[in-house]
Tab-separated table of C-alpha atoms in Angstrom:
chain	number	residue	atom	x	y	z
E	1	MET	CA	0.408	0.312	-0.095
E	2	ARG	CA	1.265	2.985	-0.778
E	3	SER	CA	1.868	5.969	2.454
E	4	ILE	CA	0.467	9.059	2.171
E	5	TRP	CA	2.441	10.962	5.062
E	6	ASN	CA	6.478	10.093	7.046
E	7	GLY	CA	7.155	10.911	10.287
E	8	ALA	CA	7.530	9.215	13.435
E	9	ILE	CA	5.750	8.290	16.821
E	10	SER	CA	7.482	10.642	19.402
E	11	PHE	CA	6.764	7.827	22.674
E	12	GLY	CA	9.386	9.617	25.341
E	13	LEU	CA	12.419	9.727	24.473
E	14	ILE	CA	12.157	7.031	21.124
E	15	SER	CA	11.171	8.302	18.422
E	16	ILE	CA	9.682	5.820	15.270
E	17	PRO	CA	9.873	5.876	12.473
E	18	ILE	CA	6.882	5.252	10.405
E	19	LYS	CA	4.266	5.958	7.576
E	20	LEU	CA	1.168	6.749	7.182
E	21	VAL	CA	-0.800	4.186	5.250
E	22	ASN	CA	-5.193	4.850	4.486
E	23	ALA	CA	-7.107	2.289	6.376
E	24	THR	CA	-9.848	2.100	4.644
E	25	GLU	CA	-11.498	2.795	0.842
E	26	ASN	CA	-14.207	4.110	-0.166
E	27	HIS	CA	-16.455	1.903	-2.708
E	28	SER	CA	-18.786	4.018	-3.291
E	29	ILE	CA	-20.224	4.667	-6.762
E	30	SER	CA	-19.466	8.209	-8.670
E	31	PHE	CA	-21.156	10.119	-11.642
E	32	ARG	CA	-20.430	12.349	-13.529
E	33	GLN	CA	-22.530	16.029	-15.016
E	34	ILE	CA	-23.000	14.871	-18.431
E	35	HIS	CA	-25.283	17.847	-21.097
E	36	LEU	CA	-28.958	15.970	-21.714
E	37	THR	CA	-29.796	17.237	-24.860
E	38	ASP	CA	-26.453	15.500	-26.408
E	39	GLY	CA	-24.656	13.197	-23.774
E	40	GLY	CA	-21.077	15.412	-23.137
E	41	ARG	CA	-19.857	16.405	-20.111
E	42	ILE	CA	-20.240	19.221	-18.140
E	43	ARG	CA	-16.298	20.285	-16.710
E	44	TYR	CA	-15.976	23.623	-14.551
E	45	ARG	CA	-13.545	25.754	-15.220
E	46	LYS	CA	-11.579	27.689	-12.751
E	47	VAL	CA	-11.699	31.338	-13.268
E	48	CYS	CA	-10.248	34.852	-12.069
E	49	GLU	CA	-13.971	37.411	-11.127
E	50	ILE	CA	-11.622	40.399	-12.142
E	51	ASP	CA	-10.104	39.854	-15.399
E	52	GLU	CA	-12.555	36.742	-16.035
E	53	GLN	CA	-10.219	34.556	-17.479
E	54	GLU	CA	-9.232	31.218	-16.624
E	55	VAL	CA	-6.253	30.277	-14.287
E	56	ALA	CA	-4.118	27.576	-14.959
E	57	GLY	CA	-3.531	25.221	-11.325
E	58	ALA	CA	0.322	26.705	-11.730
E	59	GLU	CA	-0.856	30.584	-11.163
E	60	ILE	CA	-3.502	29.249	-8.046
E	61	GLY	CA	-2.715	29.945	-4.638
E	62	LYS	CA	-4.615	30.529	-1.359
E	63	ALA	CA	-5.562	32.875	0.250
E	64	TYR	CA	-7.796	34.171	4.333
E	65	GLU	CA	-10.700	35.815	3.553
E	66	ASP	CA	-11.598	38.342	5.976
E	67	ALA	CA	-14.528	39.425	8.034
E	68	ASP	CA	-14.734	42.392	4.780
E	69	GLY	CA	-14.726	39.810	2.608
E	70	SER	CA	-10.588	41.657	1.292
E	71	MET	CA	-8.215	38.581	0.831
E	72	ILE	CA	-5.070	37.781	2.829
E	73	PRO	CA	-2.256	35.579	0.528
E	74	ILE	CA	-1.037	32.919	2.343
E	75	THR	CA	1.934	31.099	1.290
E	76	ASP	CA	2.999	27.111	1.704
E	77	GLU	CA	6.122	29.040	2.954
E	78	ASP	CA	4.765	31.091	5.484
E	79	LEU	CA	2.606	27.655	7.097
E	80	GLY	CA	5.553	25.993	6.974
E	81	SER	CA	7.750	28.597	9.069
E	82	LEU	CA	4.700	28.122	12.167
E	83	PRO	CA	6.396	26.658	14.684
E	84	ILE	CA	4.798	23.112	15.137
E	85	PRO	CA	6.557	20.477	16.566
E	86	THR	CA	3.127	17.787	15.193
E	87	ALA	CA	4.399	18.311	11.686
E	88	ARG	CA	6.348	15.615	11.105
E	89	THR	CA	5.675	13.678	14.457
E	90	ILE	CA	2.826	11.535	15.683
E	91	GLU	CA	3.816	12.974	19.540
E	92	ILE	CA	2.239	10.408	22.471
E	93	VAL	CA	0.831	12.739	25.162
E	94	ALA	CA	-1.403	10.352	27.415
E	95	PHE	CA	-2.342	6.775	27.483
E	96	VAL	CA	-6.475	5.763	28.331
E	97	PRO	CA	-9.030	3.156	28.542
E	98	ALA	CA	-10.748	2.873	25.183
E	99	ALA	CA	-13.662	3.681	26.391
E	100	SER	CA	-12.906	7.640	27.251
E	101	ILE	CA	-12.783	8.527	23.384
E	102	ASP	CA	-16.504	9.150	22.705
E	103	PRO	CA	-16.710	7.522	19.145
E	104	LEU	CA	-18.383	11.142	18.171
E	105	GLN	CA	-15.120	12.500	17.602
E	106	MET	CA	-13.474	9.733	15.310
E	107	ASP	CA	-12.898	10.738	11.947
E	108	ALA	CA	-10.416	8.783	9.128
E	109	ALA	CA	-8.295	5.904	9.746
E	110	TYR	CA	-4.472	4.885	9.234
E	111	TYR	CA	-2.332	2.495	8.934
E	112	LEU	CA	1.379	2.718	10.615
E	113	SER	CA	3.762	0.700	9.195
E	114	ALA	CA	7.476	0.834	10.284
E	115	ASN	CA	9.872	2.595	7.848
E	116	GLY	CA	12.998	1.175	8.127
E	117	VAL	CA	14.758	-2.418	10.040
E	118	PRO	CA	15.529	0.577	13.473
E	119	ALA	CA	12.215	1.476	13.519
E	120	VAL	CA	11.277	-2.526	13.854
E	121	LYS	CA	11.828	-2.739	18.110
E	122	PRO	CA	10.654	0.094	19.101
E	123	TYR	CA	7.249	-0.374	17.027
E	124	THR	CA	6.885	-4.118	18.507
E	125	LEU	CA	7.659	-2.556	22.031
E	126	LEU	CA	5.206	-0.062	21.667
E	127	ARG	CA	2.788	-2.423	20.256
E	128	GLU	CA	2.753	-4.882	23.073
E	129	ALA	CA	3.099	-2.119	25.138
E	130	LEU	CA	-0.642	-1.159	24.171
E	131	LYS	CA	-1.652	-4.754	24.574
E	132	ARG	CA	-0.099	-5.486	27.597
E	133	ARG	CA	-2.159	-1.915	29.081
E	134	ARG	CA	-5.411	-2.444	27.097
E	135	LYS	CA	-5.522	1.116	26.496
E	136	VAL	CA	-4.794	3.628	23.253
E	137	ALA	CA	-2.861	6.999	23.036
E	138	VAL	CA	-3.627	9.832	22.007
E	139	ALA	CA	-1.708	11.910	19.655
E	140	LYS	CA	-0.682	15.510	17.880
E	141	TYR	CA	-0.348	14.896	13.785
E	142	ALA	CA	-0.066	17.225	11.948
E	143	LEU	CA	-1.372	16.511	8.171
E	144	ARG	CA	-2.342	18.645	5.420
E	145	GLY	CA	-2.308	21.759	6.434
E	146	ARG	CA	-3.262	21.957	9.930
E	147	GLU	CA	-2.276	20.073	13.531
E	148	ARG	CA	-4.894	16.960	13.984
E	149	LEU	CA	-5.848	14.624	16.763
E	150	GLY	CA	-5.056	10.811	16.901
E	151	MET	CA	-5.616	7.317	18.590
E	152	LEU	CA	-3.121	4.917	18.106
E	153	ARG	CA	-4.655	1.124	18.856
E	154	VAL	CA	-3.471	-1.658	18.175
E	155	VAL	CA	-4.640	-3.847	15.583
E	156	ASP	CA	-3.784	-7.557	15.058
E	157	ASP	CA	-0.310	-7.149	14.642
E	158	VAL	CA	-0.083	-3.456	13.541
E	159	ILE	CA	-0.963	0.024	15.256
E	160	ALA	CA	-3.088	1.512	13.755
E	161	MET	CA	-4.221	5.491	13.782
E	162	HIS	CA	-8.024	7.147	14.073
E	163	GLY	CA	-7.808	10.707	13.726
E	164	LEU	CA	-10.009	12.535	16.220
E	165	LEU	CA	-11.565	15.093	15.944
E	166	TRP	CA	-11.268	18.515	18.457
E	167	PRO	CA	-13.927	18.458	21.378
E	168	ASP	CA	-15.036	21.387	20.415
E	169	GLU	CA	-15.570	20.361	17.073
E	170	VAL	CA	-18.431	17.846	18.343
E	171	ARG	CA	-21.696	19.552	18.291
E	172	SER	CA	-24.298	19.465	21.304
E	173	PRO	CA	-26.840	17.493	20.974
E	174	GLU	CA	-29.691	19.823	22.531
E	175	GLY	CA	-32.606	19.798	21.116
E	176	VAL	CA	-32.735	16.483	19.227
E	177	ALA	CA	-33.674	15.021	21.831
E	178	PRO	CA	-37.806	13.967	22.066
E	179	GLU	CA	-39.636	16.678	24.009
E	180	THR	CA	-42.706	14.463	24.456
E	181	GLU	CA	-43.378	12.774	27.279
E	182	VAL	CA	-44.156	9.445	26.692
E	183	THR	CA	-45.116	6.322	28.754
E	184	VAL	CA	-43.197	2.510	27.959
E	185	ARG	CA	-44.723	-0.125	29.350
E	186	GLU	CA	-42.502	-3.228	30.681
E	187	ALA	CA	-44.578	-5.501	27.785
E	188	GLU	CA	-43.050	-3.230	25.520
E	189	LEU	CA	-40.035	-2.986	27.145
E	190	ASP	CA	-40.433	-7.732	27.197
E	191	LEU	CA	-41.096	-7.273	23.326
E	192	ALA	CA	-38.311	-5.275	22.486
E	193	ASP	CA	-36.084	-7.342	24.872
E	194	ALA	CA	-37.149	-10.338	22.887
E	195	LEU	CA	-36.389	-8.646	18.986
E	196	MET	CA	-32.799	-7.801	20.318
E	197	ALA	CA	-32.326	-11.350	21.652
E	198	THR	CA	-33.699	-13.326	18.553
E	199	LEU	CA	-32.109	-10.787	16.135
E	200	GLY	CA	-28.588	-11.871	18.352
E	201	GLU	CA	-25.273	-10.881	16.869
E	202	VAL	CA	-24.414	-10.862	13.466
E	203	ASP	CA	-20.834	-11.614	11.655
E	204	MET	CA	-19.773	-7.548	10.080
E	205	ASP	CA	-18.251	-9.686	6.924
E	206	SER	CA	-21.735	-10.829	5.677
E	207	LEU	CA	-22.269	-7.575	5.842
E	208	HIS	CA	-22.867	-6.030	2.249
E	209	ASP	CA	-23.694	-2.598	0.242
E	210	GLY	CA	-26.487	-3.881	-1.315
E	211	TYR	CA	-27.448	-0.760	-2.605
E	212	ARG	CA	-23.920	-0.552	-4.425
E	213	GLU	CA	-24.848	-3.923	-6.298
E	214	ALA	CA	-27.616	-2.543	-7.534
E	215	VAL	CA	-26.308	0.374	-9.278
E	216	GLU	CA	-23.151	-1.725	-10.639
E	217	GLU	CA	-26.226	-4.521	-12.174
E	218	LEU	CA	-28.439	-1.020	-13.707
E	219	VAL	CA	-25.075	0.136	-15.075
E	220	ALA	CA	-23.913	-3.186	-16.879
E	221	ALA	CA	-27.958	-3.805	-18.214
E	222	LYS	CA	-27.151	0.176	-19.632
E	223	ALA	CA	-23.775	-0.817	-21.491
E	224	GLN	CA	-24.902	-4.585	-22.230
E	225	GLY	CA	-28.660	-2.389	-23.923
E	226	ARG	CA	-31.284	-4.147	-21.995
E	227	ALA	CA	-33.928	-3.338	-19.043
E	228	LEU	CA	-33.651	-4.380	-15.820
E	229	GLU	CA	-36.900	-5.824	-14.333
E	230	PRO	CA	-38.132	-2.673	-11.900
E	231	VAL	CA	-38.430	-2.879	-8.482
E	232	GLU	CA	-41.347	-2.147	-6.077
E	233	ALA	CA	-40.471	-0.227	-3.664
E	234	GLY	CA	-41.089	-1.267	0.134
E	235	GLU	CA	-43.811	1.023	1.954
E	236	SER	CA	-42.270	3.684	4.090
E	237	GLY	CA	-43.560	3.604	7.674
E	238	GLY	CA	-42.818	7.028	8.571
E	239	GLY	CA	-45.051	9.134	10.383
E	240	LYS	CA	-47.169	6.527	10.816
E	241	VAL	CA	-49.423	6.158	13.674
E	242	ILE	CA	-48.821	2.445	14.426
E	243	ASP	CA	-49.173	-0.548	17.421
E	244	LEU	CA	-46.378	-0.754	18.758
E	245	MET	CA	-47.533	-3.857	20.604
E	246	ALA	CA	-48.129	-5.037	17.272
E	247	ALA	CA	-45.855	-4.099	15.528
E	248	LEU	CA	-43.380	-5.476	18.347
E	249	GLU	CA	-45.526	-8.798	18.540
E	250	ASN	CA	-44.286	-9.334	14.700
E	251	SER	CA	-40.991	-8.796	14.073
E	252	VAL	CA	-40.434	-10.832	17.212
E	253	ARG	CA	-42.357	-13.201	15.269
E	254	ALA	CA	-40.913	-12.640	12.036
E	255	ALA	CA	-36.672	-12.337	13.287
E	256	LYS	CA	-37.383	-16.246	14.756
E	257	GLU	CA	-39.026	-17.909	11.699
E	258	ALA	CA	-36.561	-16.365	9.959
E	259	ARG	CA	-33.868	-17.615	11.821
E	260	GLY	CA	-35.924	-21.793	11.879
E	261	GLY	CA	-37.242	-21.578	15.143
E	262	LYS	CA	-40.869	-21.694	16.656
E	263	PRO	CA	-42.733	-18.035	17.606
E	264	GLU	CA	-43.791	-17.388	20.760
E	265	GLU	CA	-47.451	-17.157	21.892
E	266	VAL	CA	-48.019	-13.579	24.178
E	267	SER	CA	-50.216	-13.347	26.414
E	268	ASP	CA	-53.434	-11.780	27.140
E	269	GLU	CA	-52.524	-10.263	29.804
E	270	LYS	CA	-49.156	-9.228	28.713
E	271	ARG	CA	-51.349	-7.067	26.234
E	272	GLU	CA	-53.889	-6.053	28.331
E	273	ALA	CA	-50.478	-4.895	30.614
E	274	ALA	CA	-49.357	-2.846	27.321
E	275	ASN	CA	-52.665	-1.590	26.708
E	276	ALA	CA	-53.864	-1.016	29.559
E	277	PRO	CA	-54.073	3.847	30.290
E	278	VAL	CA	-50.652	4.553	32.377
E	279	ALA	CA	-50.066	7.980	34.090
E	280	LYS	CA	-47.542	9.341	31.637
E	281	VAL	CA	-44.059	9.362	33.461
E	282	THR	CA	-40.448	10.436	32.764
E	283	SER	CA	-39.510	6.815	33.920
E	284	LEU	CA	-40.173	3.193	34.759
E	285	THR	CA	-38.750	4.467	38.271
E	286	GLY	CA	-41.822	6.694	39.041
E	287	ARG	CA	-44.089	4.590	37.531
E	288	LYS	CA	-43.491	1.690	39.367
E	289	LYS	CA	-44.162	4.265	42.182
E	290	SER	CA	-47.190	5.939	41.279
E	291	GLY	CA	-48.938	3.118	39.490
E	292	GLY	CA	-50.761	3.006	36.790
E	293	THR	CA	-55.397	2.975	36.652
E	294	GLY	CA	-54.981	-0.243	34.672
E	295	ALA	CA	-52.874	-1.714	37.309
E	296	LYS	CA	-55.357	-0.476	40.786
E	297	LYS	CA	-57.679	-1.318	38.690
E	298	LYS	CA	-57.161	-5.184	38.179
E	299	ALA	CA	-55.814	-5.595	42.035
E	300	ALA	CA	-58.965	-4.534	43.780
E	301	PRO	CA	-60.916	-7.823	42.811
E	302	SER	CA	-57.552	-9.818	44.046
E	303	ALA	CA	-57.289	-7.824	47.005
E	304	GLY	CA	-61.159	-8.604	47.572
E	305	LYS	CA	-60.792	-12.921	47.023
E	306	THR	CA	-57.442	-13.025	49.015
E	307	ALA	CA	-58.489	-10.921	52.970
E	308	ALA	CA	-61.894	-13.595	51.634
E	309	LYS	CA	-60.352	-16.784	51.573
E	310	LYS	CA	-57.953	-15.254	55.458
E	311	ALA	CA	-61.037	-14.257	56.536
E	312	THR	CA	-62.506	-17.925	56.758
E	313	PRO	CA	-59.873	-20.115	58.179
E	314	SER	CA	-59.921	-17.458	60.660
E	315	ARG	CA	-63.492	-18.710	62.524
E	316	ALA	CA	-62.326	-21.964	63.164
E	317	PRO	CA	-59.110	-21.015	65.389
E	318	ALA	CA	-61.622	-19.024	67.202
E	319	LYS	CA	-64.547	-21.479	67.452
E	320	LYS	CA	-61.841	-23.811	68.716
E	321	THR	CA	-59.750	-21.393	71.327
E	322	ALA	CA	-63.042	-19.965	72.762
E	323	ALA	CA	-64.468	-24.283	73.198
E	324	ARG	CA	-61.046	-24.736	75.128
E	325	PRO	CA	-61.488	-22.552	78.104
E	326	THR	CA	-65.020	-23.840	78.067
E	327	ALA	CA	-64.283	-27.101	79.024
E	328	LYS	CA	-61.090	-26.146	81.252
E	329	LYS	CA	-64.652	-24.350	83.353
E	330	SER	CA	-66.238	-27.378	83.098
E	331	ALA	CA	-63.844	-29.904	84.353
E	332	THR	CA	-62.293	-27.466	87.043
E	333	LYS	CA	-66.314	-27.357	88.069
E	334	SER	CA	-66.886	-31.375	87.779
E	335	THR	CA	-63.420	-31.422	90.021
E	336	ALA	CA	-64.954	-28.926	92.462
E	337	LYS	CA	-68.103	-30.759	92.448
E	338	LYS	CA	-66.211	-34.886	93.866
E	339	THR	CA	-64.007	-32.060	96.174
E	340	THR	CA	-67.143	-30.772	97.425
E	341	ALA	CA	-68.615	-34.095	98.275
E	342	LYS	CA	-65.720	-35.617	99.496
E	343	SER	CA	-65.080	-33.808	102.193
E	344	ASP	CA	-68.918	-33.869	103.354
E	345	THR	CA	-68.160	-37.971	103.417
E	346	LYS	CA	-66.031	-36.932	105.101
E	347	SER	CA	-67.075	-34.683	107.613
E	348	THR	CA	-70.700	-36.905	107.703
E	349	ALA	CA	-68.632	-39.592	108.914
E	350	LYS	CA	-66.453	-37.691	111.825
E	351	LYS	CA	-69.320	-36.798	113.227
E	352	ALA	CA	-70.700	-39.894	113.243
E	353	ALA	CA	-67.818	-41.647	114.659
E	354	PRO	CA	-68.305	-40.382	117.994
E	355	ARG	CA	-71.983	-41.299	118.059
E	356	LYS	CA	-71.478	-45.091	117.761
E	357	ARG	CA	-68.479	-44.457	121.353
E	358	ALA	CA	-71.787	-42.818	122.874
E	359	SER	CA	-73.662	-46.008	121.907
E	360	ALA	CA	-71.381	-48.375	122.896
């Protein structure tokens, strides 16, 4: 692969000569503008606004347009004389976890190749150090007339560099999120989880650009003088009010059928819970605390049945408990009667004894 930039990686006091190679390529099909009348190609000519004459590339320079519209010429010598330490150096400034880099900052990707035999050892050292620490390097470098930010990471046995946008170049998402408050039901989340699990993972190498292939087939057919059969475009669902629950169910069913699985039917309880009116909240936590109207109505009869079931068995023990002290009381009374009878017999016997003695 042809290198687009030669320089060095500055790693502390270590300098690693490298070559910068593009890691990606654009496969999209480009078109030319033509004159519809005769098919002639439309070309752009660079014309000077002052004398309205076409200007050759060798006579074109660059300038900065001031606020009042005046042009301030800037030459390559002017830019080359600027004190930029990263003009020919990728200067590593820190090592950070990969998760700390916002994917929104990522730009073009490059491969860094060791430039010459002396560069192999320090290149390998940096690569293995990145692997061992499981970190990426944040670096500064200059390319195409401006200083840029980059991230170095290991891809297989190669050090790759991703160009990064500066933090102030990433726009804030303010005003992008939906402003209308909506409620997401548990049943809908369950179906969304089921759909995600059914779709599962994908082999990234199996993905391809179907539109580009269709354009290539169209171009080949046109070149051969044959016409392609028109393909009806699918209906767009944008702007339509849909039954979200039904759409989720159909999506899960279609995904499982596509993978040879048996679709699961959603229970009536889940469907009723999803369609029941719920108070508008901004989070599921708030909904759990506040509760829904449908949940309250449904819980009322079940609570009554539970209370009735609990109340029914509680009466029998009450009777048994009441019967026990009665039995004790009756037993106490009978014991007391027996004791009284015995005491009466003894007292009668005592009284009868002296009478016998007297008669003797």
